[in-house]
Amino acid sequence: MAGNDSISLFDLPIGQEGKVSRAPVACSGAAAERELALRLVEIGFIEGERVRVVARTHPGGDPLAVRIGSTMFALRRCEAEQVLVAPLNDGGDALQREPMHAFNGPLSTAAAPTPKDVDRFGAGRRQPAPGARERRA
Amino acid sequence: MSSATLALRLALLGNPNCGKTALFNLLTGSRQKVANYPGVTVDRKEGQFTTPSGKHFRVLDLPGAYSLNAASADEQITREVVLGTLAGEERPDLIVCVSDATNLRLNLRLVLEVRRLGLPMVLALNMTDLAKKRGIEIDLPALQRELGMPVVETVAVQRGGASALIARLEAALPAERPPPTGWPSPDIAEVSATQREVRRILAASVREPALDTRVDERIDRVVLHPVWGMLILAATLFLMFQAVFSWASLPMEWIKAAVGALGSLLGERLPDGILRSLLVDGVVAGVGSVLIFLPQILILFFFILALEDSGYLPRAAFLLDRLMGKVGLSGRSFIPLLSSFACAIPGILAARTVANWRDRLATIMIAPLMTCSARLPVYALIIGAFIPDTTVAGVFNLQGLVLFFLYVLGVVSALAVAGVLKLTLSRGAQHPLLLELPAYRWPHARNLMIGLLERARIFVTRVGSIILALMVILWFLSSFPAPPADASGPAIQYSYAGMLGRALEVVFAPIGFNWQISIALVPGMAAREVAVGALGTVYALSAAGNDVSEQLAPMLAADWPLATAYALLAWYVYSPQCLSTLAVVRRETNSWRYPLLMAGYLFALAYAAAFVTYRVALLVTGG
């Protein structure tokens, strides 16, 4: 179901509505990752659920506050990256949109995962969302 | 029922932030008992109530849990209690699942999960007043049918808000207790299936207009802003500590006056002798000098409880996550550390909500560096005696500023220590934060009151037991043996306490502590605030007039050089001596290594800080 339009929840701009297109799955099979994926599903990150990033902290936009249902959860980057979302164009109102990582300075340095990051969060688990970063840049 | 009390055991279970504890308070009122679960230090809150028809219930307020698939010690306890596998805890006869009616999407999954255990259950839809205000329509009969259990509406913050629940409790009990069931840990597919079931049930029984989050989000856009949010947080904490100092002054005057009056009353009525000395100098003066800080402790807790109730505390944790992550902590450590400002012990216990062991250990190790309220008496005494009560820059009280600086010094030191720990404890992968930021709510006066009363009770019990005992021991040490008939100095110089103080003075002289301070530090081992009472006792006894109603502060101001006062303040930023904290660390970490390490590093820091402060102050003041 995670089509070409899907991006990681971490990459969803502040204020934009998104729809979970792939619920967290534990690919690497590590116990900690399985537990995390399970908990994310338990608190409502399942396919079709609407989400919105309400706030991010400085610097790096990590952690981020995500509205889901009628509550909000603060997630760190490694948690948010377990969830894939499809940005919705209808839901997010244009006024609320703010540039991604508003307080970060250059996007290219702050947002791109370093090889170390990818490695740390479980190699091979996450396909970088095709087109997501290019579209933003 | 074979049980002698004939009381039925009822357990309240629910997500965090569903108003479960408020409902518990409403049901049981002041008939509560807070203790620990055997072997662990998760709070066990039990209360009781009797229904209008005379049925007696014992209510257990289980720790908040998102799932039976436990991710924290709290959730583990909740699971073991409802499964009946926790040693020393009988399986409840009835479970009342508490759900936030405005957030059933999140809450109902746990209800379905617990339902599988086959225990008698009632679902309490809490905060229905709020749900109605938001236009959420819940079809109770339909929901009841779908869930197969009684569903009642409750408003935990309203008098009589639990009457529907109480009315349904008895009917919900089956004639026989169901047999115990196992609980196979679910996989993701099963959890997803349950989530779909939740959505199906909601579609069939709940009509919910699109949630209007505009107000909350407008607030959050400022409160969670990386710059404004941090400024608001700093201002909030600063105001909190200013309030602790300024609001408390009036009630503290009252307590001081009452203690003084009691002292002189006893002094007049009792015949001169050992008993009078014990009561007036030991008990009244000693305990009074500690009890006086109750207003400050309550004001601090008032702020912490109100901020927690309003939903602000987790947001502060969110803001600080990155900063704390730098030194190897998580934002989750913020709440335990904030509690440590009241007392390190609840803080260390609250560190159990930090799921990752290394994060938790780091949190525990630095918790004593947060300025606990037991240090407040010492700070208050010395600041009151040595820092002029003047206004700086038109608005700030200089005494308040110095106090704020001491708090900041503690926090900065804590971050530094955590940074060092990060280097020594090998770090694993990045840990999850996963923290709910619930909707903003007005704090509820009744729940604040119950929370504050609990704190007051803990403090007064402490004063009444351990501190009183230490005061009496100290009085004995400082009264005996009696001085020789031709003694020229104050009596205490010739006592055991005087001898001990003189012996310790050798260790503490390089950092400017006189023998009176050295004596006071000894009973301060049991509880830091006792040092003030001890100073009171030492000085009351050594003063020629023997007048306990005389204030301690001016006496110290006349007796101590400024450098000594500053050195003592610096010592108390780190002050290692609190046996109860070390005992709790021993229990929480299940090893002697960490409490010993903690005592060692705190002592080293305290001594070094006091030494540097004393020497620098001597240079500056030309001593």
PDB file of N, CA and C in Angstrom, chain B residues 405-493:
ATOM      1  N   PHE B 405      19.710  30.896  41.542  1.00  0.00           N
ATOM      2  CA  PHE B 405      21.051  30.553  41.097  1.00  0.00           C
ATOM      3  C   PHE B 405      21.471  29.185  41.656  1.00  0.00           C
ATOM      4  N   LEU B 406      21.154  28.927  42.916  1.00  0.00           N
ATOM      5  CA  LEU B 406      21.529  27.646  43.520  1.00  0.00           C
ATOM      6  C   LEU B 406      20.819  26.490  42.820  1.00  0.00           C
ATOM      7  N   TYR B 407      19.544  26.721  42.469  1.00  0.00           N
ATOM      8  CA  TYR B 407      18.800  25.695  41.743  1.00  0.00           C
ATOM      9  C   TYR B 407      19.457  25.447  40.393  1.00  0.00           C
ATOM     10  N   VAL B 408      19.796  26.558  39.697  1.00  0.00           N
ATOM     11  CA  VAL B 408      20.405  26.430  38.376  1.00  0.00           C
ATOM     12  C   VAL B 408      21.739  25.698  38.483  1.00  0.00           C
ATOM     13  N   LEU B 409      22.504  26.024  39.515  1.00  0.00           N
ATOM     14  CA  LEU B 409      23.792  25.371  39.716  1.00  0.00           C
ATOM     15  C   LEU B 409      23.606  23.862  39.856  1.00  0.00           C
ATOM     16  N   GLY B 410      22.571  23.469  40.603  1.00  0.00           N
ATOM     17  CA  GLY B 410      22.277  22.045  40.752  1.00  0.00           C
ATOM     18  C   GLY B 410      21.958  21.406  39.416  1.00  0.00           C
ATOM     19  N   VAL B 411      21.116  22.078  38.623  1.00  0.00           N
ATOM     20  CA  VAL B 411      20.709  21.523  37.327  1.00  0.00           C
ATOM     21  C   VAL B 411      21.905  21.417  36.385  1.00  0.00           C
ATOM     22  N   VAL B 412      22.708  22.481  36.336  1.00  0.00           N
ATOM     23  CA  VAL B 412      23.873  22.462  35.438  1.00  0.00           C
ATOM     24  C   VAL B 412      24.830  21.345  35.850  1.00  0.00           C
ATOM     25  N   SER B 413      25.046  21.202  37.158  1.00  0.00           N
ATOM     26  CA  SER B 413      25.921  20.129  37.627  1.00  0.00           C
ATOM     27  C   SER B 413      25.347  18.777  37.241  1.00  0.00           C
ATOM     28  N   ALA B 414      24.023  18.647  37.346  1.00  0.00           N
ATOM     29  CA  ALA B 414      23.377  17.378  37.012  1.00  0.00           C
ATOM     30  C   ALA B 414      23.609  17.043  35.544  1.00  0.00           C
ATOM     31  N   LEU B 415      23.460  18.053  34.679  1.00  0.00           N
ATOM     32  CA  LEU B 415      23.666  17.809  33.249  1.00  0.00           C
ATOM     33  C   LEU B 415      25.124  17.408  33.000  1.00  0.00           C
ATOM     34  N   ALA B 416      26.042  18.074  33.703  1.00  0.00           N
ATOM     35  CA  ALA B 416      27.457  17.747  33.528  1.00  0.00           C
ATOM     36  C   ALA B 416      27.726  16.311  33.968  1.00  0.00           C
ATOM     37  N   VAL B 417      27.167  15.935  35.120  1.00  0.00           N
ATOM     38  CA  VAL B 417      27.379  14.571  35.613  1.00  0.00           C
ATOM     39  C   VAL B 417      26.774  13.560  34.639  1.00  0.00           C
ATOM     40  N   ALA B 418      25.579  13.884  34.121  1.00  0.00           N
ATOM     41  CA  ALA B 418      24.944  12.978  33.158  1.00  0.00           C
ATOM     42  C   ALA B 418      25.819  12.840  31.916  1.00  0.00           C
ATOM     43  N   GLY B 419      26.438  13.960  31.513  1.00  0.00           N
ATOM     44  CA  GLY B 419      27.326  13.917  30.356  1.00  0.00           C
ATOM     45  C   GLY B 419      28.509  12.994  30.598  1.00  0.00           C
ATOM     46  N   VAL B 420      29.055  13.055  31.804  1.00  0.00           N
ATOM     47  CA  VAL B 420      30.178  12.178  32.142  1.00  0.00           C
ATOM     48  C   VAL B 420      29.714  10.724  32.169  1.00  0.00           C
ATOM     49  N   LEU B 421      28.530  10.513  32.742  1.00  0.00           N
ATOM     50  CA  LEU B 421      27.989   9.151  32.799  1.00  0.00           C
ATOM     51  C   LEU B 421      27.794   8.595  31.392  1.00  0.00           C
ATOM     52  N   LYS B 422      27.382   9.486  30.490  1.00  0.00           N
ATOM     53  CA  LYS B 422      27.145   9.058  29.111  1.00  0.00           C
ATOM     54  C   LYS B 422      28.425   8.497  28.510  1.00  0.00           C
ATOM     55  N   LEU B 423      29.557   9.117  28.893  1.00  0.00           N
ATOM     56  CA  LEU B 423      30.830   8.649  28.349  1.00  0.00           C
ATOM     57  C   LEU B 423      31.222   7.299  28.940  1.00  0.00           C
ATOM     58  N   THR B 424      30.828   7.097  30.214  1.00  0.00           N
ATOM     59  CA  THR B 424      31.284   5.868  30.864  1.00  0.00           C
ATOM     60  C   THR B 424      30.342   4.698  30.633  1.00  0.00           C
ATOM     61  N   LEU B 425      29.037   4.946  30.722  1.00  0.00           N
ATOM     62  CA  LEU B 425      28.096   3.874  30.408  1.00  0.00           C
ATOM     63  C   LEU B 425      28.063   3.766  28.894  1.00  0.00           C
ATOM     64  N   SER B 426      28.316   2.601  28.363  1.00  0.00           N
ATOM     65  CA  SER B 426      28.329   2.511  26.902  1.00  0.00           C
ATOM     66  C   SER B 426      26.908   2.690  26.395  1.00  0.00           C
ATOM     67  N   ARG B 427      26.776   3.498  25.368  1.00  0.00           N
ATOM     68  CA  ARG B 427      25.439   3.814  24.890  1.00  0.00           C
ATOM     69  C   ARG B 427      25.013   2.874  23.783  1.00  0.00           C
ATOM     70  N   GLY B 428      23.770   2.498  23.842  1.00  0.00           N
ATOM     71  CA  GLY B 428      23.234   1.630  22.797  1.00  0.00           C
ATOM     72  C   GLY B 428      22.576   2.451  21.707  1.00  0.00           C
ATOM     73  N   ALA B 429      21.608   1.863  21.028  1.00  0.00           N
ATOM     74  CA  ALA B 429      20.903   2.569  19.971  1.00  0.00           C
ATOM     75  C   ALA B 429      20.036   3.668  20.589  1.00  0.00           C
ATOM     76  N   GLN B 430      19.488   4.511  19.737  1.00  0.00           N
ATOM     77  CA  GLN B 430      18.613   5.564  20.227  1.00  0.00           C
ATOM     78  C   GLN B 430      17.336   4.952  20.801  1.00  0.00           C
ATOM     79  N   HIS B 431      16.884   5.478  21.913  1.00  0.00           N
ATOM     80  CA  HIS B 431      15.713   4.905  22.568  1.00  0.00           C
ATOM     81  C   HIS B 431      14.467   5.678  22.203  1.00  0.00           C
ATOM     82  N   PRO B 432      13.333   5.003  22.287  1.00  0.00           N
ATOM     83  CA  PRO B 432      12.083   5.700  21.991  1.00  0.00           C
ATOM     84  C   PRO B 432      11.724   6.730  23.064  1.00  0.00           C
ATOM     85  N   LEU B 433      10.949   7.719  22.667  1.00  0.00           N
ATOM     86  CA  LEU B 433      10.439   8.715  23.610  1.00  0.00           C
ATOM     87  C   LEU B 433       8.971   8.415  23.889  1.00  0.00           C
ATOM     88  N   LEU B 434       8.186   8.406  22.806  1.00  0.00           N
ATOM     89  CA  LEU B 434       6.800   7.983  22.839  1.00  0.00           C
ATOM     90  C   LEU B 434       6.039   8.500  24.061  1.00  0.00           C
ATOM     91  N   LEU B 435       5.764   9.775  24.051  1.00  0.00           N
ATOM     92  CA  LEU B 435       5.182  10.424  25.210  1.00  0.00           C
ATOM     93  C   LEU B 435       3.884  11.083  24.788  1.00  0.00           C
ATOM     94  N   GLU B 436       2.797  10.814  25.503  1.00  0.00           N
ATOM     95  CA  GLU B 436       1.537  11.434  25.123  1.00  0.00           C
ATOM     96  C   GLU B 436       1.512  12.887  25.582  1.00  0.00           C
ATOM     97  N   LEU B 437       1.046  13.761  24.703  1.00  0.00           N
ATOM     98  CA  LEU B 437       0.856  15.170  25.056  1.00  0.00           C
ATOM     99  C   LEU B 437      -0.656  15.392  25.102  1.00  0.00           C
ATOM    100  N   PRO B 438      -1.273  15.160  26.255  1.00  0.00           N
ATOM    101  CA  PRO B 438      -2.732  15.183  26.310  1.00  0.00           C
ATOM    102  C   PRO B 438      -3.285  16.585  26.103  1.00  0.00           C
ATOM    103  N   ALA B 439      -4.588  16.644  25.797  1.00  0.00           N
ATOM    104  CA  ALA B 439      -5.241  17.945  25.605  1.00  0.00           C
ATOM    105  C   ALA B 439      -5.107  18.768  26.885  1.00  0.00           C
ATOM    106  N   TYR B 440      -5.045  20.087  26.722  1.00  0.00           N
ATOM    107  CA  TYR B 440      -4.955  20.952  27.899  1.00  0.00           C
ATOM    108  C   TYR B 440      -6.235  20.864  28.708  1.00  0.00           C
ATOM    109  N   ARG B 441      -6.072  20.925  30.006  1.00  0.00           N
ATOM    110  CA  ARG B 441      -7.218  20.877  30.910  1.00  0.00           C
ATOM    111  C   ARG B 441      -6.968  21.820  32.061  1.00  0.00           C
ATOM    112  N   TRP B 442      -8.053  22.345  32.634  1.00  0.00           N
ATOM    113  CA  TRP B 442      -7.872  23.133  33.848  1.00  0.00           C
ATOM    114  C   TRP B 442      -7.596  22.176  34.989  1.00  0.00           C
ATOM    115  N   PRO B 443      -6.603  22.452  35.801  1.00  0.00           N
ATOM    116  CA  PRO B 443      -6.365  21.594  36.963  1.00  0.00           C
ATOM    117  C   PRO B 443      -7.591  21.618  37.860  1.00  0.00           C
ATOM    118  N   HIS B 444      -7.876  20.517  38.480  1.00  0.00           N
ATOM    119  CA  HIS B 444      -9.070  20.416  39.298  1.00  0.00           C
ATOM    120  C   HIS B 444      -8.724  20.577  40.772  1.00  0.00           C
ATOM    121  N   ALA B 445      -9.427  21.526  41.418  1.00  0.00           N
ATOM    122  CA  ALA B 445      -9.067  21.919  42.777  1.00  0.00           C
ATOM    123  C   ALA B 445      -9.067  20.736  43.744  1.00  0.00           C
ATOM    124  N   ARG B 446     -10.093  19.885  43.635  1.00  0.00           N
ATOM    125  CA  ARG B 446     -10.222  18.782  44.580  1.00  0.00           C
ATOM    126  C   ARG B 446      -9.043  17.813  44.475  1.00  0.00           C
ATOM    127  N   ASN B 447      -8.656  17.517  43.237  1.00  0.00           N
ATOM    128  CA  ASN B 447      -7.535  16.600  43.057  1.00  0.00           C
ATOM    129  C   ASN B 447      -6.225  17.216  43.511  1.00  0.00           C
ATOM    130  N   LEU B 448      -6.090  18.526  43.287  1.00  0.00           N
ATOM    131  CA  LEU B 448      -4.898  19.209  43.787  1.00  0.00           C
ATOM    132  C   LEU B 448      -4.837  19.112  45.303  1.00  0.00           C
ATOM    133  N   MET B 449      -6.002  19.331  45.928  1.00  0.00           N
ATOM    134  CA  MET B 449      -6.058  19.290  47.393  1.00  0.00           C
ATOM    135  C   MET B 449      -5.649  17.918  47.911  1.00  0.00           C
ATOM    136  N   ILE B 450      -6.204  16.870  47.290  1.00  0.00           N
ATOM    137  CA  ILE B 450      -5.886  15.517  47.756  1.00  0.00           C
ATOM    138  C   ILE B 450      -4.392  15.244  47.585  1.00  0.00           C
ATOM    139  N   GLY B 451      -3.845  15.665  46.433  1.00  0.00           N
ATOM    140  CA  GLY B 451      -2.421  15.481  46.193  1.00  0.00           C
ATOM    141  C   GLY B 451      -1.575  16.224  47.219  1.00  0.00           C
ATOM    142  N   LEU B 452      -1.974  17.458  47.524  1.00  0.00           N
ATOM    143  CA  LEU B 452      -1.210  18.262  48.474  1.00  0.00           C
ATOM    144  C   LEU B 452      -1.301  17.693  49.887  1.00  0.00           C
ATOM    145  N   LEU B 453      -2.509  17.230  50.240  1.00  0.00           N
ATOM    146  CA  LEU B 453      -2.677  16.652  51.574  1.00  0.00           C
ATOM    147  C   LEU B 453      -1.769  15.445  51.747  1.00  0.00           C
ATOM    148  N   GLU B 454      -1.661  14.653  50.659  1.00  0.00           N
ATOM    149  CA  GLU B 454      -0.805  13.471  50.712  1.00  0.00           C
ATOM    150  C   GLU B 454       0.640  13.895  50.984  1.00  0.00           C
ATOM    151  N   ARG B 455       1.099  14.949  50.258  1.00  0.00           N
ATOM    152  CA  ARG B 455       2.479  15.445  50.465  1.00  0.00           C
ATOM    153  C   ARG B 455       2.658  15.939  51.886  1.00  0.00           C
ATOM    154  N   ALA B 456       1.667  16.727  52.346  1.00  0.00           N
ATOM    155  CA  ALA B 456       1.763  17.290  53.691  1.00  0.00           C
ATOM    156  C   ALA B 456       1.858  16.167  54.715  1.00  0.00           C
ATOM    157  N   ARG B 457       1.054  15.116  54.483  1.00  0.00           N
ATOM    158  CA  ARG B 457       1.043  14.009  55.431  1.00  0.00           C
ATOM    159  C   ARG B 457       2.409  13.328  55.458  1.00  0.00           C
ATOM    160  N   ILE B 458       2.979  13.110  54.268  1.00  0.00           N
ATOM    161  CA  ILE B 458       4.291  12.456  54.207  1.00  0.00           C
ATOM    162  C   ILE B 458       5.329  13.283  54.957  1.00  0.00           C
ATOM    163  N   PHE B 459       5.311  14.599  54.723  1.00  0.00           N
ATOM    164  CA  PHE B 459       6.312  15.458  55.350  1.00  0.00           C
ATOM    165  C   PHE B 459       6.133  15.497  56.865  1.00  0.00           C
ATOM    166  N   VAL B 460       4.888  15.685  57.298  1.00  0.00           N
ATOM    167  CA  VAL B 460       4.647  15.804  58.735  1.00  0.00           C
ATOM    168  C   VAL B 460       4.951  14.481  59.435  1.00  0.00           C
ATOM    169  N   THR B 461       4.644  13.364  58.772  1.00  0.00           N
ATOM    170  CA  THR B 461       4.965  12.064  59.367  1.00  0.00           C
ATOM    171  C   THR B 461       6.470  11.930  59.542  1.00  0.00           C
ATOM    172  N   ARG B 462       7.184  12.396  58.530  1.00  0.00           N
ATOM    173  CA  ARG B 462       8.637  12.349  58.598  1.00  0.00           C
ATOM    174  C   ARG B 462       9.147  13.180  59.751  1.00  0.00           C
ATOM    175  N   VAL B 463       8.595  14.399  59.859  1.00  0.00           N
ATOM    176  CA  VAL B 463       8.995  15.280  60.951  1.00  0.00           C
ATOM    177  C   VAL B 463       8.658  14.619  62.280  1.00  0.00           C
ATOM    178  N   GLY B 464       7.474  13.981  62.301  1.00  0.00           N
ATOM    179  CA  GLY B 464       7.001  13.393  63.553  1.00  0.00           C
ATOM    180  C   GLY B 464       7.765  12.144  63.949  1.00  0.00           C
ATOM    181  N   SER B 465       8.343  11.449  62.989  1.00  0.00           N
ATOM    182  CA  SER B 465       9.009  10.201  63.340  1.00  0.00           C
ATOM    183  C   SER B 465      10.519  10.339  63.330  1.00  0.00           C
ATOM    184  N   ILE B 466      11.102  10.239  62.140  1.00  0.00           N
ATOM    185  CA  ILE B 466      12.561  10.163  62.059  1.00  0.00           C
ATOM    186  C   ILE B 466      13.211  11.455  62.557  1.00  0.00           C
ATOM    187  N   ILE B 467      12.626  12.590  62.184  1.00  0.00           N
ATOM    188  CA  ILE B 467      13.260  13.848  62.559  1.00  0.00           C
ATOM    189  C   ILE B 467      13.139  14.085  64.057  1.00  0.00           C
ATOM    190  N   LEU B 468      11.957  13.769  64.605  1.00  0.00           N
ATOM    191  CA  LEU B 468      11.777  13.916  66.046  1.00  0.00           C
ATOM    192  C   LEU B 468      12.783  13.047  66.793  1.00  0.00           C
ATOM    193  N   ALA B 469      12.917  11.796  66.350  1.00  0.00           N
ATOM    194  CA  ALA B 469      13.835  10.878  67.014  1.00  0.00           C
ATOM    195  C   ALA B 469      15.259  11.429  66.971  1.00  0.00           C
ATOM    196  N   LEU B 470      15.665  11.906  65.789  1.00  0.00           N
ATOM    197  CA  LEU B 470      17.018  12.439  65.661  1.00  0.00           C
ATOM    198  C   LEU B 470      17.221  13.664  66.533  1.00  0.00           C
ATOM    199  N   MET B 471      16.169  14.468  66.635  1.00  0.00           N
ATOM    200  CA  MET B 471      16.271  15.668  67.455  1.00  0.00           C
ATOM    201  C   MET B 471      16.505  15.310  68.910  1.00  0.00           C
ATOM    202  N   VAL B 472      15.799  14.252  69.341  1.00  0.00           N
ATOM    203  CA  VAL B 472      15.946  13.850  70.736  1.00  0.00           C
ATOM    204  C   VAL B 472      17.352  13.288  70.970  1.00  0.00           C
ATOM    205  N   ILE B 473      17.834  12.468  70.012  1.00  0.00           N
ATOM    206  CA  ILE B 473      19.190  11.926  70.135  1.00  0.00           C
ATOM    207  C   ILE B 473      20.202  13.073  70.164  1.00  0.00           C
ATOM    208  N   LEU B 474      19.981  14.015  69.273  1.00  0.00           N
ATOM    209  CA  LEU B 474      20.914  15.140  69.195  1.00  0.00           C
ATOM    210  C   LEU B 474      20.881  15.957  70.485  1.00  0.00           C
ATOM    211  N   TRP B 475      19.674  16.139  70.997  1.00  0.00           N
ATOM    212  CA  TRP B 475      19.549  16.869  72.263  1.00  0.00           C
ATOM    213  C   TRP B 475      20.342  16.163  73.358  1.00  0.00           C
ATOM    214  N   PHE B 476      20.234  14.805  73.365  1.00  0.00           N
ATOM    215  CA  PHE B 476      20.963  14.032  74.369  1.00  0.00           C
ATOM    216  C   PHE B 476      22.464  14.236  74.187  1.00  0.00           C
ATOM    217  N   LEU B 477      22.916  14.081  72.934  1.00  0.00           N
ATOM    218  CA  LEU B 477      24.343  14.219  72.651  1.00  0.00           C
ATOM    219  C   LEU B 477      24.853  15.606  73.030  1.00  0.00           C
ATOM    220  N   SER B 478      23.979  16.599  72.867  1.00  0.00           N
ATOM    221  CA  SER B 478      24.484  17.944  73.129  1.00  0.00           C
ATOM    222  C   SER B 478      24.233  18.397  74.565  1.00  0.00           C
ATOM    223  N   SER B 479      23.507  17.602  75.358  1.00  0.00           N
ATOM    224  CA  SER B 479      23.255  17.988  76.749  1.00  0.00           C
ATOM    225  C   SER B 479      24.141  17.231  77.735  1.00  0.00           C
ATOM    226  N   PHE B 480      24.619  16.074  77.307  1.00  0.00           N
ATOM    227  CA  PHE B 480      25.415  15.240  78.223  1.00  0.00           C
ATOM    228  C   PHE B 480      26.793  14.995  77.650  1.00  0.00           C
ATOM    229  N   PRO B 481      27.822  14.822  78.427  1.00  0.00           N
ATOM    230  CA  PRO B 481      27.760  15.050  79.879  1.00  0.00           C
ATOM    231  C   PRO B 481      27.637  16.542  80.194  1.00  0.00           C
ATOM    232  N   ALA B 482      27.132  16.826  81.365  1.00  0.00           N
ATOM    233  CA  ALA B 482      26.943  18.230  81.775  1.00  0.00           C
ATOM    234  C   ALA B 482      28.310  18.897  81.933  1.00  0.00           C
ATOM    235  N   PRO B 483      28.368  20.192  81.705  1.00  0.00           N
ATOM    236  CA  PRO B 483      29.655  20.892  81.842  1.00  0.00           C
ATOM    237  C   PRO B 483      30.111  20.910  83.298  1.00  0.00           C
ATOM    238  N   PRO B 484      31.405  20.990  83.505  1.00  0.00           N
ATOM    239  CA  PRO B 484      31.895  21.104  84.894  1.00  0.00           C
ATOM    240  C   PRO B 484      31.384  22.393  85.534  1.00  0.00           C
ATOM    241  N   ALA B 485      31.359  22.400  86.842  1.00  0.00           N
ATOM    242  CA  ALA B 485      30.754  23.512  87.574  1.00  0.00           C
ATOM    243  C   ALA B 485      31.436  24.853  87.255  1.00  0.00           C
ATOM    244  N   ASP B 486      32.726  24.787  86.999  1.00  0.00           N
ATOM    245  CA  ASP B 486      33.434  26.044  86.765  1.00  0.00           C
ATOM    246  C   ASP B 486      33.572  26.377  85.276  1.00  0.00           C
ATOM    247  N   ALA B 487      32.667  25.788  84.440  1.00  0.00           N
ATOM    248  CA  ALA B 487      32.765  25.985  82.994  1.00  0.00           C
ATOM    249  C   ALA B 487      32.542  27.440  82.633  1.00  0.00           C
ATOM    250  N   SER B 488      33.304  27.888  81.649  1.00  0.00           N
ATOM    251  CA  SER B 488      33.146  29.283  81.247  1.00  0.00           C
ATOM    252  C   SER B 488      32.377  29.381  79.930  1.00  0.00           C
ATOM    253  N   GLY B 489      32.566  28.408  79.004  1.00  0.00           N
ATOM    254  CA  GLY B 489      31.900  28.451  77.697  1.00  0.00           C
ATOM    255  C   GLY B 489      30.513  27.858  77.772  1.00  0.00           C
ATOM    256  N   PRO B 490      29.768  27.853  76.627  1.00  0.00           N
ATOM    257  CA  PRO B 490      28.444  27.233  76.587  1.00  0.00           C
ATOM    258  C   PRO B 490      28.525  25.739  76.872  1.00  0.00           C
ATOM    259  N   ALA B 491      27.438  25.201  77.435  1.00  0.00           N
ATOM    260  CA  ALA B 491      27.426  23.820  77.914  1.00  0.00           C
ATOM    261  C   ALA B 491      27.759  22.823  76.816  1.00  0.00           C
ATOM    262  N   ILE B 492      27.308  23.075  75.594  1.00  0.00           N
ATOM    263  CA  ILE B 492      27.440  22.077  74.539  1.00  0.00           C
ATOM    264  C   ILE B 492      28.903  21.774  74.218  1.00  0.00           C
ATOM    265  N   GLN B 493      29.777  22.721  74.491  1.00  0.00           N
ATOM    266  CA  GLN B 493      31.199  22.503  74.212  1.00  0.00           C
ATOM    267  C   GLN B 493      31.735  21.284  74.946  1.00  0.00           C
TER     268      GLN B 493
END
